[in-house]
């Protein structure tokens, strides 16, 4: 068994969750915050058989849209020491996905 950990943008949550539910996957949603932009993210924990991992990833990719965002007030810790406050362009949306081995799974 594998655990797919997907970090997605809050705005994509409903669409991705609907798509996963339609495909019959079980998952848990954890409210999260991006470390850089400090905006709303959701972290999905999806436990699946190894043979389903690629399908889960393609379901997420189909639904998670990527877009660019101008950050006019970058987080202070990022800008510390740089002496400038110019807007920067970052890519948001899409999904950051980790796949890890599950040593043991029990549904007690
Ligand atoms: P954030 O940390 O809020 O980052 C949002 C987006 O800002 C990133 O998108 C990236 O395009 C940009 N960004 C992040 N750090 C940057 C920096 N130091 N300089 C310039 N631009 C920067 P993604 O790479 O798609 O990441 C989306 C979210 O996924 C991240 O939100 C974070 O919550 C998570 N994430 C990404 N890589 C991760 C990792 N290696 N481990 C854990 N979480 C990760």
CSV table of C-alpha atoms and ligand atoms in Angstrom, one decimal:
chain,number,residue,atom,x,y,z
A,1,UNK,CA,0.0,0.0,0.0
A,2,UNK,CA,1.1,3.6,-0.7
A,3,UNK,CA,0.1,6.9,0.8
A,4,UNK,CA,-0.3,9.7,-1.7
A,5,UNK,CA,0.2,13.1,0.0
A,6,UNK,CA,-1.0,15.9,-2.2
A,7,UNK,CA,-0.7,19.6,-1.3
A,8,UNK,CA,-3.3,21.5,-3.3
A,9,UNK,CA,-4.6,25.1,-3.4
A,10,UNK,CA,-7.7,25.7,-1.3
A,11,UNK,CA,-9.5,26.9,-4.4
A,12,UNK,CA,-9.0,23.5,-6.1
A,13,UNK,CA,-10.1,21.5,-3.1
A,14,UNK,CA,-13.8,20.9,-4.0
A,15,UNK,CA,-13.1,19.9,-7.6
A,16,UNK,CA,-10.3,17.6,-6.7
A,17,UNK,CA,-12.2,16.0,-3.8
A,18,UNK,CA,-15.3,15.5,-6.1
A,19,UNK,CA,-13.1,13.9,-8.7
A,20,UNK,CA,-11.5,11.5,-6.2
A,21,UNK,CA,-14.8,10.6,-4.7
A,22,UNK,CA,-16.3,9.9,-8.1
A,23,UNK,CA,-13.3,7.6,-8.8
A,24,UNK,CA,-14.1,5.8,-5.5
A,25,UNK,CA,-11.0,6.8,-3.6
A,26,UNK,CA,-11.0,7.4,0.2
A,27,UNK,CA,-9.0,10.3,1.6
A,28,UNK,CA,-8.5,12.7,4.4
A,29,UNK,CA,-8.3,16.5,4.0
A,30,UNK,CA,-6.0,18.5,6.3
A,31,UNK,CA,-6.3,22.3,6.3
A,32,UNK,CA,-2.8,23.6,5.7
A,33,UNK,CA,-0.8,26.8,5.0
A,34,UNK,CA,1.9,27.3,2.4
A,35,UNK,CA,5.2,28.1,4.0
A,36,UNK,CA,6.1,30.7,1.4
A,37,UNK,CA,2.9,32.5,0.4
A,38,UNK,CA,1.2,31.6,3.7
A,39,UNK,CA,-2.1,31.1,1.9
A,40,UNK,CA,-4.8,28.5,2.1
A,41,UNK,CA,-3.8,25.0,1.1
A,42,UNK,CA,-5.3,21.6,1.7
A,43,UNK,CA,-3.2,18.5,2.2
A,44,UNK,CA,-4.9,15.3,1.0
A,45,UNK,CA,-3.9,11.9,2.5
A,46,UNK,CA,-4.9,9.2,0.1
A,47,UNK,CA,-4.2,5.6,1.0
A,48,UNK,CA,-4.3,3.3,-2.1
A,49,UNK,CA,-3.0,0.1,-3.5
A,50,UNK,CA,0.3,0.6,-5.4
A,51,UNK,CA,-1.5,-0.2,-8.7
A,52,UNK,CA,-3.8,2.9,-8.2
A,53,UNK,CA,-1.1,5.5,-7.5
A,54,UNK,CA,-0.7,6.7,-11.1
A,55,UNK,CA,-4.5,6.9,-11.5
A,56,UNK,CA,-4.8,9.0,-8.4
A,57,UNK,CA,-2.0,11.3,-9.6
A,58,UNK,CA,-3.6,11.8,-13.0
A,59,UNK,CA,-7.0,12.4,-11.4
A,60,UNK,CA,-5.5,15.2,-9.3
A,61,UNK,CA,-3.5,16.6,-12.2
A,62,UNK,CA,-6.6,16.8,-14.4
A,63,UNK,CA,-8.4,18.9,-11.9
A,64,UNK,CA,-5.7,21.0,-10.3
A,65,UNK,CA,-5.2,24.2,-12.4
A,66,UNK,CA,-1.9,26.0,-12.5
A,67,UNK,CA,-1.8,29.8,-12.6
A,68,UNK,CA,0.6,32.6,-12.0
A,69,UNK,CA,0.2,35.1,-9.1
A,70,UNK,CA,1.9,38.4,-8.6
A,71,UNK,CA,3.0,38.7,-5.0
A,72,UNK,CA,3.1,42.4,-4.3
A,73,UNK,CA,4.1,42.1,-0.6
A,74,UNK,CA,6.4,39.1,-0.4
A,75,UNK,CA,6.8,37.6,3.1
A,76,UNK,CA,9.3,39.6,5.1
A,77,UNK,CA,11.5,36.7,5.9
A,78,UNK,CA,12.0,36.0,2.2
A,79,UNK,CA,12.9,39.6,1.5
A,80,UNK,CA,15.1,40.1,4.6
A,81,UNK,CA,18.4,41.6,3.7
A,82,UNK,CA,17.5,42.2,0.0
A,83,UNK,CA,16.6,45.8,0.4
A,84,UNK,CA,13.8,45.8,-2.2
A,85,UNK,CA,10.1,45.3,-2.2
A,86,UNK,CA,9.4,44.7,-5.9
A,87,UNK,CA,6.5,42.4,-6.9
A,88,UNK,CA,7.5,38.8,-7.9
A,89,UNK,CA,5.6,36.3,-10.0
A,90,UNK,CA,5.1,32.8,-8.5
A,91,UNK,CA,3.2,29.8,-9.9
A,92,UNK,CA,0.3,28.7,-7.7
A,93,UNK,CA,-2.2,25.9,-8.0
A,94,UNK,CA,-1.3,22.6,-9.5
A,95,UNK,CA,-0.3,20.0,-6.9
A,96,UNK,CA,2.8,19.0,-5.0
A,97,UNK,CA,2.6,15.3,-4.6
A,98,UNK,CA,4.6,12.9,-2.5
A,99,UNK,CA,4.2,9.1,-2.6
A,100,UNK,CA,5.4,7.1,0.4
A,101,UNK,CA,5.3,3.5,1.4
A,102,UNK,CA,2.8,2.4,4.0
A,103,UNK,CA,4.4,-0.2,6.4
A,104,UNK,CA,1.2,-1.3,7.9
A,105,UNK,CA,-2.5,-0.4,7.4
A,106,UNK,CA,-5.2,-1.4,9.8
A,107,UNK,CA,-8.8,-0.3,9.9
A,108,UNK,CA,-9.7,-1.1,13.5
B,1,LIG,P1,4.1,27.8,-0.7
B,1,LIG,O1,5.3,27.5,0.2
B,1,LIG,O2,3.2,28.9,-0.2
B,1,LIG,O3,4.7,28.2,-2.1
B,1,LIG,C1,3.8,28.6,-3.2
B,1,LIG,C2,4.5,28.8,-4.5
B,1,LIG,O4,5.5,29.9,-4.3
B,1,LIG,C3,5.4,27.6,-4.9
B,1,LIG,O5,4.5,26.7,-5.6
B,1,LIG,C4,6.5,28.2,-5.7
B,1,LIG,O6,6.0,28.5,-7.0
B,1,LIG,C5,6.7,29.6,-5.0
B,1,LIG,N1,7.8,29.6,-4.1
B,1,LIG,C6,7.9,28.8,-3.0
B,1,LIG,N2,9.1,29.1,-2.3
B,1,LIG,C7,9.7,30.0,-3.1
B,1,LIG,C8,10.9,30.7,-2.9
B,1,LIG,N3,11.8,30.5,-1.9
B,1,LIG,N4,11.2,31.6,-3.9
B,1,LIG,C9,10.4,31.9,-5.0
B,1,LIG,N5,9.2,31.3,-5.1
B,1,LIG,C10,8.9,30.3,-4.2
B,1,LIG,P2,4.7,25.1,-5.5
B,1,LIG,O7,6.2,24.8,-5.7
B,1,LIG,O8,3.8,24.5,-6.5
B,1,LIG,O9,4.3,24.7,-4.1
B,1,LIG,C11,3.0,24.8,-3.6
B,1,LIG,C12,2.9,24.5,-2.1
B,1,LIG,O10,3.3,23.1,-1.9
B,1,LIG,C13,3.9,25.3,-1.3
B,1,LIG,O11,3.2,26.5,-0.9
B,1,LIG,C14,4.1,24.4,-0.1
B,1,LIG,O12,3.0,24.5,0.8
B,1,LIG,C15,4.0,23.0,-0.7
B,1,LIG,N6,5.4,22.5,-1.0
B,1,LIG,C16,6.1,22.7,-2.1
B,1,LIG,N7,7.3,22.0,-2.1
B,1,LIG,C17,7.3,21.3,-0.9
B,1,LIG,C18,8.2,20.5,-0.3
B,1,LIG,N8,9.4,20.1,-0.9
B,1,LIG,N9,7.9,20.0,0.9
B,1,LIG,C19,6.7,20.3,1.5
B,1,LIG,N10,5.8,21.1,1.0
B,1,LIG,C20,6.1,21.6,-0.2
